[in-house]
Short mmCIF file of N, CA and C in Angstrom, two decimals:
data_model
loop_
_atom_site.label_atom_id
_atom_site.label_comp_id
_atom_site.label_asym_id
_atom_site.label_seq_id
_atom_site.Cartn_x
_atom_site.Cartn_y
_atom_site.Cartn_z
N MET A 169 -12.35 6.70 -42.41
CA MET A 169 -11.30 5.71 -42.29
C MET A 169 -11.00 5.50 -40.80
N SER A 170 -11.18 4.31 -40.34
CA SER A 170 -10.94 4.04 -38.92
C SER A 170 -9.63 3.28 -38.75
N LYS A 171 -8.90 3.70 -37.75
CA LYS A 171 -7.64 3.02 -37.44
C LYS A 171 -7.92 1.95 -36.40
N LYS A 172 -7.33 0.80 -36.61
CA LYS A 172 -7.49 -0.27 -35.64
C LYS A 172 -6.48 -0.07 -34.51
N LEU A 173 -6.95 -0.20 -33.29
CA LEU A 173 -6.08 -0.03 -32.12
C LEU A 173 -5.19 -1.26 -32.00
N SER A 174 -3.88 -1.04 -32.03
CA SER A 174 -2.95 -2.16 -31.96
C SER A 174 -2.66 -2.51 -30.51
N ASN A 175 -2.09 -3.70 -30.30
CA ASN A 175 -1.77 -4.16 -28.96
C ASN A 175 -0.74 -3.27 -28.27
N LYS A 176 0.14 -2.64 -29.06
CA LYS A 176 1.17 -1.82 -28.43
C LYS A 176 0.59 -0.54 -27.83
N HIS A 177 -0.65 -0.20 -28.18
CA HIS A 177 -1.28 0.98 -27.61
C HIS A 177 -2.26 0.65 -26.49
N LEU A 178 -2.47 -0.63 -26.21
CA LEU A 178 -3.42 -1.02 -25.18
C LEU A 178 -2.87 -0.91 -23.76
N TRP A 179 -1.56 -0.78 -23.61
CA TRP A 179 -0.97 -0.75 -22.26
C TRP A 179 -1.50 0.40 -21.42
N LEU A 180 -1.70 1.55 -22.03
CA LEU A 180 -2.13 2.71 -21.25
C LEU A 180 -3.57 2.58 -20.75
N PRO A 181 -4.55 2.26 -21.61
CA PRO A 181 -5.91 2.13 -21.08
C PRO A 181 -6.06 0.99 -20.07
N VAL A 182 -5.38 -0.12 -20.29
CA VAL A 182 -5.47 -1.24 -19.35
C VAL A 182 -4.84 -0.85 -18.02
N SER A 183 -3.70 -0.17 -18.07
CA SER A 183 -3.04 0.29 -16.84
C SER A 183 -3.92 1.27 -16.08
N ILE A 184 -4.50 2.21 -16.80
CA ILE A 184 -5.37 3.20 -16.16
C ILE A 184 -6.59 2.51 -15.56
N LEU A 185 -7.17 1.56 -16.28
CA LEU A 185 -8.32 0.83 -15.76
C LEU A 185 -7.97 0.09 -14.47
N CYS A 186 -6.82 -0.59 -14.43
CA CYS A 186 -6.41 -1.32 -13.23
C CYS A 186 -6.20 -0.36 -12.06
N MET A 187 -5.57 0.78 -12.31
CA MET A 187 -5.34 1.75 -11.23
C MET A 187 -6.66 2.36 -10.76
N VAL A 188 -7.56 2.66 -11.70
CA VAL A 188 -8.86 3.22 -11.31
C VAL A 188 -9.64 2.21 -10.48
N LEU A 189 -9.62 0.94 -10.88
CA LEU A 189 -10.30 -0.09 -10.10
C LEU A 189 -9.69 -0.21 -8.70
N SER A 190 -8.37 -0.14 -8.63
CA SER A 190 -7.70 -0.20 -7.32
C SER A 190 -8.13 0.96 -6.44
N PHE A 191 -8.11 2.16 -7.01
CA PHE A 191 -8.44 3.35 -6.23
C PHE A 191 -9.93 3.40 -5.86
N LEU A 192 -10.79 2.90 -6.76
CA LEU A 192 -12.21 2.84 -6.42
C LEU A 192 -12.44 1.88 -5.26
N TYR A 193 -11.78 0.74 -5.30
CA TYR A 193 -11.92 -0.21 -4.20
C TYR A 193 -11.42 0.40 -2.90
N LEU A 194 -10.26 1.05 -2.96
CA LEU A 194 -9.72 1.67 -1.75
C LEU A 194 -10.65 2.74 -1.21
N SER A 195 -11.27 3.52 -2.10
CA SER A 195 -12.13 4.61 -1.64
C SER A 195 -13.38 4.08 -0.94
N VAL A 196 -13.83 2.91 -1.32
CA VAL A 196 -15.03 2.34 -0.70
C VAL A 196 -14.68 1.50 0.52
N CYS A 197 -13.60 0.74 0.44
CA CYS A 197 -13.28 -0.24 1.48
C CYS A 197 -11.96 0.05 2.18
N VAL A 198 -11.72 1.29 2.51
CA VAL A 198 -10.47 1.63 3.19
C VAL A 198 -10.40 0.91 4.52
N MET A 199 -11.49 0.89 5.26
CA MET A 199 -11.50 0.28 6.58
C MET A 199 -12.10 -1.12 6.52
N ASP A 200 -11.45 -2.03 7.20
CA ASP A 200 -12.01 -3.36 7.43
C ASP A 200 -11.78 -3.69 8.90
N ASN A 201 -11.95 -4.93 9.29
CA ASN A 201 -11.77 -5.27 10.71
C ASN A 201 -10.40 -4.88 11.22
N ASP A 202 -9.38 -5.17 10.44
CA ASP A 202 -8.02 -4.80 10.85
C ASP A 202 -7.87 -3.29 10.92
N GLY A 203 -8.55 -2.59 10.05
CA GLY A 203 -8.47 -1.13 10.04
C GLY A 203 -8.98 -0.53 11.33
N TYR A 204 -10.07 -1.08 11.85
CA TYR A 204 -10.60 -0.57 13.10
C TYR A 204 -9.69 -0.91 14.28
N PHE A 205 -9.07 -2.09 14.24
CA PHE A 205 -8.11 -2.44 15.28
C PHE A 205 -6.89 -1.52 15.21
N ILE A 206 -6.41 -1.26 13.99
CA ILE A 206 -5.26 -0.38 13.80
C ILE A 206 -5.59 1.03 14.30
N SER A 207 -6.76 1.52 13.95
CA SER A 207 -7.17 2.86 14.39
C SER A 207 -7.33 2.93 15.91
N ALA A 208 -7.94 1.91 16.50
CA ALA A 208 -8.12 1.89 17.96
C ALA A 208 -6.77 1.80 18.66
N SER A 209 -5.85 1.02 18.11
CA SER A 209 -4.51 0.94 18.70
C SER A 209 -3.80 2.28 18.61
N GLY A 210 -3.93 2.95 17.47
CA GLY A 210 -3.31 4.27 17.31
C GLY A 210 -3.90 5.28 18.28
N ARG A 211 -5.21 5.23 18.48
CA ARG A 211 -5.86 6.13 19.44
C ARG A 211 -5.34 5.87 20.85
N TYR A 212 -5.24 4.59 21.21
CA TYR A 212 -4.74 4.22 22.55
C TYR A 212 -3.30 4.71 22.73
N ILE A 213 -2.46 4.48 21.73
CA ILE A 213 -1.05 4.86 21.84
C ILE A 213 -0.89 6.37 21.96
N THR A 214 -1.65 7.13 21.16
CA THR A 214 -1.53 8.60 21.25
C THR A 214 -2.12 9.13 22.56
N ALA A 215 -3.16 8.50 23.08
CA ALA A 215 -3.76 8.96 24.34
C ALA A 215 -2.90 8.60 25.55
N MET A 216 -2.35 7.40 25.55
CA MET A 216 -1.59 6.91 26.71
C MET A 216 -0.09 7.16 26.59
N HIS A 217 0.36 7.55 25.39
CA HIS A 217 1.79 7.77 25.13
C HIS A 217 2.63 6.53 25.39
N SER A 218 2.05 5.38 25.14
CA SER A 218 2.79 4.11 25.26
C SER A 218 2.07 3.04 24.45
N VAL A 219 2.83 2.03 24.08
CA VAL A 219 2.27 0.90 23.35
C VAL A 219 1.70 -0.08 24.38
N PRO A 220 0.46 -0.54 24.18
CA PRO A 220 -0.15 -1.42 25.19
C PRO A 220 0.57 -2.77 25.29
N LYS A 221 0.69 -3.26 26.51
CA LYS A 221 1.26 -4.59 26.75
C LYS A 221 0.14 -5.61 26.93
N TYR A 222 -1.02 -5.11 27.37
CA TYR A 222 -2.20 -5.96 27.54
C TYR A 222 -3.30 -5.44 26.64
N ASN A 223 -4.05 -6.33 26.05
CA ASN A 223 -5.06 -5.97 25.07
C ASN A 223 -6.22 -5.22 25.75
N PRO A 224 -6.36 -3.91 25.45
CA PRO A 224 -7.45 -3.15 26.07
C PRO A 224 -8.78 -3.29 25.33
N PHE A 225 -8.80 -4.05 24.24
CA PHE A 225 -9.98 -4.12 23.38
C PHE A 225 -10.76 -5.41 23.53
N THR A 226 -10.38 -6.29 24.44
CA THR A 226 -11.10 -7.55 24.61
C THR A 226 -11.88 -7.53 25.92
N PHE A 227 -12.85 -8.40 26.02
CA PHE A 227 -13.65 -8.46 27.24
C PHE A 227 -12.95 -9.29 28.32
N THR A 228 -11.89 -10.02 27.93
CA THR A 228 -11.13 -10.77 28.92
C THR A 228 -9.92 -9.94 29.33
N SER A 229 -9.77 -9.73 30.59
CA SER A 229 -8.65 -8.89 31.05
C SER A 229 -7.38 -9.71 31.18
N GLY A 230 -6.26 -9.03 31.05
CA GLY A 230 -4.96 -9.64 31.27
C GLY A 230 -4.36 -10.36 30.08
N MET A 231 -4.99 -10.28 28.90
CA MET A 231 -4.43 -10.93 27.72
C MET A 231 -3.34 -10.04 27.13
N GLN A 232 -2.15 -10.61 26.99
CA GLN A 232 -1.03 -9.85 26.47
C GLN A 232 -1.20 -9.61 24.97
N ILE A 233 -0.57 -8.53 24.51
CA ILE A 233 -0.67 -8.15 23.10
C ILE A 233 0.67 -7.57 22.66
N VAL A 234 1.01 -7.80 21.40
CA VAL A 234 2.19 -7.20 20.80
C VAL A 234 1.70 -6.38 19.61
N VAL A 235 1.85 -5.08 19.69
CA VAL A 235 1.44 -4.20 18.59
C VAL A 235 2.72 -3.82 17.82
N GLN A 236 3.14 -4.75 16.95
CA GLN A 236 4.39 -4.55 16.23
C GLN A 236 4.29 -3.45 15.17
N GLN A 237 3.09 -3.12 14.75
CA GLN A 237 2.89 -2.07 13.74
C GLN A 237 2.47 -0.76 14.39
N TRP A 238 3.02 -0.45 15.55
CA TRP A 238 2.58 0.71 16.34
C TRP A 238 2.73 2.02 15.57
N ALA A 239 3.80 2.17 14.80
CA ALA A 239 4.00 3.43 14.06
C ALA A 239 2.91 3.61 13.01
N TRP A 240 2.58 2.53 12.30
CA TRP A 240 1.51 2.58 11.30
C TRP A 240 0.16 2.88 11.97
N CYS A 241 -0.05 2.31 13.14
CA CYS A 241 -1.29 2.57 13.89
C CYS A 241 -1.42 4.05 14.21
N VAL A 242 -0.35 4.66 14.67
CA VAL A 242 -0.38 6.07 15.04
C VAL A 242 -0.61 6.94 13.80
N ILE A 243 0.12 6.66 12.72
CA ILE A 243 -0.05 7.44 11.49
C ILE A 243 -1.48 7.31 10.97
N SER A 244 -1.98 6.07 10.94
CA SER A 244 -3.34 5.84 10.44
C SER A 244 -4.38 6.55 11.31
N TYR A 245 -4.22 6.46 12.62
CA TYR A 245 -5.17 7.11 13.51
C TYR A 245 -5.14 8.64 13.34
N LEU A 246 -3.94 9.21 13.29
CA LEU A 246 -3.84 10.67 13.15
C LEU A 246 -4.47 11.15 11.83
N LEU A 247 -4.21 10.42 10.75
CA LEU A 247 -4.83 10.79 9.47
C LEU A 247 -6.33 10.63 9.51
N TYR A 248 -6.79 9.54 10.12
CA TYR A 248 -8.23 9.30 10.20
C TYR A 248 -8.91 10.34 11.09
N SER A 249 -8.26 10.73 12.18
CA SER A 249 -8.88 11.70 13.09
C SER A 249 -8.92 13.10 12.47
N LYS A 250 -7.99 13.42 11.58
CA LYS A 250 -7.97 14.75 10.95
C LYS A 250 -8.79 14.81 9.66
N PHE A 251 -8.71 13.75 8.85
CA PHE A 251 -9.29 13.79 7.50
C PHE A 251 -10.30 12.68 7.22
N ALA A 252 -10.65 11.90 8.21
CA ALA A 252 -11.57 10.76 8.07
C ALA A 252 -11.00 9.77 7.04
N LYS A 253 -11.86 9.13 6.29
CA LYS A 253 -11.40 8.12 5.33
C LYS A 253 -10.59 8.73 4.18
N PHE A 254 -10.77 10.02 3.92
CA PHE A 254 -10.01 10.66 2.84
C PHE A 254 -8.52 10.66 3.14
N GLY A 255 -8.15 10.85 4.41
CA GLY A 255 -6.74 10.81 4.79
C GLY A 255 -6.13 9.45 4.59
N LEU A 256 -6.86 8.40 5.00
CA LEU A 256 -6.37 7.04 4.80
C LEU A 256 -6.30 6.70 3.32
N PHE A 257 -7.32 7.11 2.57
CA PHE A 257 -7.33 6.86 1.13
C PHE A 257 -6.12 7.52 0.48
N GLY A 258 -5.85 8.78 0.84
CA GLY A 258 -4.70 9.48 0.28
C GLY A 258 -3.39 8.78 0.60
N LEU A 259 -3.24 8.33 1.84
CA LEU A 259 -2.03 7.62 2.25
C LEU A 259 -1.85 6.36 1.42
N LEU A 260 -2.92 5.58 1.26
CA LEU A 260 -2.83 4.32 0.52
C LEU A 260 -2.57 4.55 -0.96
N VAL A 261 -3.15 5.59 -1.53
CA VAL A 261 -2.88 5.91 -2.94
C VAL A 261 -1.42 6.29 -3.12
N ILE A 262 -0.89 7.09 -2.21
CA ILE A 262 0.52 7.49 -2.30
C ILE A 262 1.43 6.26 -2.20
N VAL A 263 1.14 5.38 -1.26
CA VAL A 263 1.96 4.16 -1.11
C VAL A 263 1.85 3.29 -2.35
N ASP A 264 0.64 3.14 -2.90
CA ASP A 264 0.46 2.36 -4.14
C ASP A 264 1.25 2.95 -5.30
N LEU A 265 1.20 4.26 -5.45
CA LEU A 265 1.93 4.90 -6.54
C LEU A 265 3.44 4.78 -6.35
N LEU A 266 3.90 4.83 -5.12
CA LEU A 266 5.33 4.63 -4.86
C LEU A 266 5.76 3.20 -5.18
N ILE A 267 4.89 2.24 -4.86
CA ILE A 267 5.18 0.85 -5.21
C ILE A 267 5.28 0.70 -6.73
N LEU A 268 4.33 1.28 -7.44
CA LEU A 268 4.36 1.22 -8.90
C LEU A 268 5.61 1.90 -9.44
N PHE A 269 5.97 3.05 -8.88
CA PHE A 269 7.16 3.78 -9.30
C PHE A 269 8.42 2.92 -9.13
N LEU A 270 8.57 2.29 -7.97
CA LEU A 270 9.74 1.44 -7.74
C LEU A 270 9.75 0.22 -8.65
N TYR A 271 8.57 -0.34 -8.88
CA TYR A 271 8.48 -1.48 -9.80
C TYR A 271 8.95 -1.08 -11.20
N VAL A 272 8.55 0.08 -11.65
CA VAL A 272 8.96 0.57 -12.96
C VAL A 272 10.47 0.83 -12.98
N LYS A 273 11.01 1.39 -11.90
CA LYS A 273 12.46 1.63 -11.82
C LYS A 273 13.25 0.32 -11.89
N ILE A 274 12.76 -0.71 -11.21
CA ILE A 274 13.43 -2.01 -11.25
C ILE A 274 13.35 -2.59 -12.65
N ALA A 275 12.20 -2.47 -13.28
CA ALA A 275 12.03 -2.98 -14.64
C ALA A 275 12.96 -2.23 -15.60
N LYS A 276 13.09 -0.94 -15.42
CA LYS A 276 13.97 -0.13 -16.27
C LYS A 276 15.42 -0.57 -16.11
N LEU A 277 15.84 -0.90 -14.89
CA LEU A 277 17.19 -1.41 -14.67
C LEU A 277 17.42 -2.71 -15.43
N ASN A 278 16.37 -3.49 -15.59
CA ASN A 278 16.46 -4.77 -16.29
C ASN A 278 16.07 -4.66 -17.76
N GLU A 279 16.07 -3.44 -18.25
CA GLU A 279 15.84 -3.13 -19.67
C GLU A 279 14.47 -3.58 -20.18
N VAL A 280 13.47 -3.44 -19.33
CA VAL A 280 12.09 -3.69 -19.73
C VAL A 280 11.48 -2.35 -20.09
N SER A 281 10.65 -2.32 -21.12
CA SER A 281 10.06 -1.05 -21.54
C SER A 281 9.16 -0.48 -20.45
N ILE A 282 9.09 0.83 -20.40
CA ILE A 282 8.27 1.50 -19.38
C ILE A 282 6.80 1.12 -19.55
N GLN A 283 6.33 1.04 -20.78
CA GLN A 283 4.94 0.67 -21.03
C GLN A 283 4.62 -0.70 -20.45
N LYS A 284 5.47 -1.67 -20.71
CA LYS A 284 5.24 -3.02 -20.21
C LYS A 284 5.32 -3.03 -18.68
N ALA A 285 6.27 -2.29 -18.12
CA ALA A 285 6.42 -2.25 -16.66
C ALA A 285 5.20 -1.64 -16.00
N ILE A 286 4.68 -0.55 -16.55
CA ILE A 286 3.49 0.08 -15.98
C ILE A 286 2.28 -0.85 -16.09
N LEU A 287 2.14 -1.49 -17.23
CA LEU A 287 1.02 -2.41 -17.43
C LEU A 287 1.08 -3.57 -16.44
N VAL A 288 2.22 -4.24 -16.36
CA VAL A 288 2.36 -5.39 -15.46
C VAL A 288 2.27 -4.93 -14.01
N GLY A 289 2.87 -3.80 -13.68
CA GLY A 289 2.81 -3.28 -12.31
C GLY A 289 1.39 -2.95 -11.89
N SER A 290 0.61 -2.35 -12.78
CA SER A 290 -0.78 -2.02 -12.47
C SER A 290 -1.62 -3.27 -12.26
N ILE A 291 -1.41 -4.25 -13.11
CA ILE A 291 -2.14 -5.51 -12.97
C ILE A 291 -1.69 -6.23 -11.69
N PHE A 292 -0.40 -6.16 -11.39
CA PHE A 292 0.16 -6.79 -10.19
C PHE A 292 -0.42 -6.17 -8.92
N LEU A 293 -0.61 -4.87 -8.90
CA LEU A 293 -1.12 -4.19 -7.71
C LEU A 293 -2.59 -4.48 -7.44
N LEU A 294 -3.36 -4.73 -8.47
CA LEU A 294 -4.80 -4.88 -8.33
C LEU A 294 -5.21 -5.92 -7.28
N PRO A 295 -4.71 -7.16 -7.33
CA PRO A 295 -5.16 -8.12 -6.31
C PRO A 295 -4.64 -7.79 -4.91
N PHE A 296 -3.49 -7.14 -4.80
CA PHE A 296 -2.94 -6.81 -3.49
C PHE A 296 -3.75 -5.74 -2.79
N VAL A 297 -4.35 -4.86 -3.55
CA VAL A 297 -5.15 -3.79 -2.96
C VAL A 297 -6.34 -4.38 -2.21
N PHE A 298 -6.91 -5.46 -2.74
CA PHE A 298 -8.07 -6.07 -2.09
C PHE A 298 -7.72 -6.64 -0.73
N TYR A 299 -6.49 -7.12 -0.58
CA TYR A 299 -6.09 -7.67 0.71
C TYR A 299 -5.51 -6.61 1.64
N ASN A 300 -4.72 -5.72 1.10
CA ASN A 300 -3.92 -4.83 1.93
C ASN A 300 -4.62 -3.59 2.44
N SER A 301 -5.76 -3.26 1.93
CA SER A 301 -6.47 -2.02 2.23
C SER A 301 -5.75 -1.13 3.23
N ILE A 302 -5.90 -1.34 4.52
CA ILE A 302 -5.31 -0.44 5.51
C ILE A 302 -4.13 -1.09 6.23
N ARG A 303 -3.83 -2.31 5.92
CA ARG A 303 -2.77 -3.02 6.61
C ARG A 303 -1.39 -2.45 6.27
N PRO A 304 -0.44 -2.55 7.21
CA PRO A 304 0.91 -2.03 6.94
C PRO A 304 1.71 -2.90 5.97
N THR A 305 1.09 -3.93 5.43
CA THR A 305 1.76 -4.79 4.45
C THR A 305 2.20 -3.99 3.23
N MET A 306 1.46 -2.94 2.91
CA MET A 306 1.82 -2.11 1.76
C MET A 306 3.18 -1.45 1.98
N VAL A 307 3.47 -1.05 3.20
CA VAL A 307 4.77 -0.46 3.50
C VAL A 307 5.85 -1.52 3.38
N THR A 308 5.55 -2.74 3.81
CA THR A 308 6.51 -3.84 3.66
C THR A 308 6.82 -4.08 2.19
N MET A 309 5.78 -4.08 1.35
CA MET A 309 6.00 -4.25 -0.10
C MET A 309 6.87 -3.12 -0.64
N LEU A 310 6.60 -1.91 -0.20
CA LEU A 310 7.38 -0.75 -0.65
C LEU A 310 8.85 -0.91 -0.24
N LEU A 311 9.10 -1.31 0.99
CA LEU A 311 10.48 -1.47 1.46
C LEU A 311 11.21 -2.62 0.77
N ILE A 312 10.50 -3.71 0.50
CA ILE A 312 11.11 -4.84 -0.21
C ILE A 312 11.49 -4.41 -1.64
N LEU A 313 10.59 -3.70 -2.31
CA LEU A 313 10.91 -3.23 -3.67
C LEU A 313 12.07 -2.24 -3.65
N TRP A 314 12.14 -1.40 -2.64
CA TRP A 314 13.25 -0.47 -2.53
C TRP A 314 14.57 -1.24 -2.35
N GLN A 315 14.54 -2.28 -1.52
CA GLN A 315 15.73 -3.09 -1.32
C GLN A 315 16.13 -3.80 -2.62
N ILE A 316 15.17 -4.33 -3.34
CA ILE A 316 15.47 -4.97 -4.62
C ILE A 316 16.07 -3.96 -5.58
N TYR A 317 15.52 -2.76 -5.61
CA TYR A 317 16.05 -1.72 -6.50
C TYR A 317 17.51 -1.40 -6.15
N VAL A 318 17.80 -1.24 -4.87
CA VAL A 318 19.18 -0.92 -4.46
C VAL A 318 20.13 -2.05 -4.84
N VAL A 319 19.73 -3.29 -4.61
CA VAL A 319 20.57 -4.43 -4.94
C VAL A 319 20.76 -4.52 -6.46
N GLU A 320 19.69 -4.35 -7.23
CA GLU A 320 19.80 -4.41 -8.68
C GLU A 320 20.67 -3.28 -9.24
N ALA A 321 20.53 -2.08 -8.68
CA ALA A 321 21.35 -0.94 -9.12
C ALA A 321 22.82 -1.22 -8.81
N TYR A 322 23.09 -1.78 -7.64
CA TYR A 322 24.46 -2.11 -7.25
C TYR A 322 25.02 -3.19 -8.17
N ARG A 323 24.19 -4.19 -8.49
CA ARG A 323 24.62 -5.28 -9.36
C ARG A 323 24.94 -4.79 -10.77
N LYS A 324 24.20 -3.79 -11.23
CA LYS A 324 24.41 -3.26 -12.59
C LYS A 324 25.70 -2.43 -12.70
N ASP A 325 26.14 -1.86 -11.57
CA ASP A 325 27.36 -1.04 -11.60
C ASP A 325 28.61 -1.86 -11.66
#
């Protein structure tokens, strides 16, 4: 006698599949062009103990640069120098899981079931992983979700 799998039980395998696909992509493509720029900026900042005002990575001298993500550059470089791509992969997985956690907390505040929140959150994260790989945009997403959670929690009280 075989039991038919109902739609209410599909949330877990679909969520796991989306997260596995996200993590597989991150493990293969942690670094892209921006990743190398971020790592080189972090190396420069840690070696010189200052944020560059002029771009040291171009063949034209005297071009000004603003490294607004200097903290992320330093963290990424230090992790990469100690643990190679595994350190960056671990950092991105932790940030992804924190984003999913906050998304679920916001959904719970709005009386959405945890299963539905995890499913939608996992599917929501999948396309962002392809763009955000090593970029500090993931931290921005995390901070925005945290702000939404605080505002929603305050509104519910």
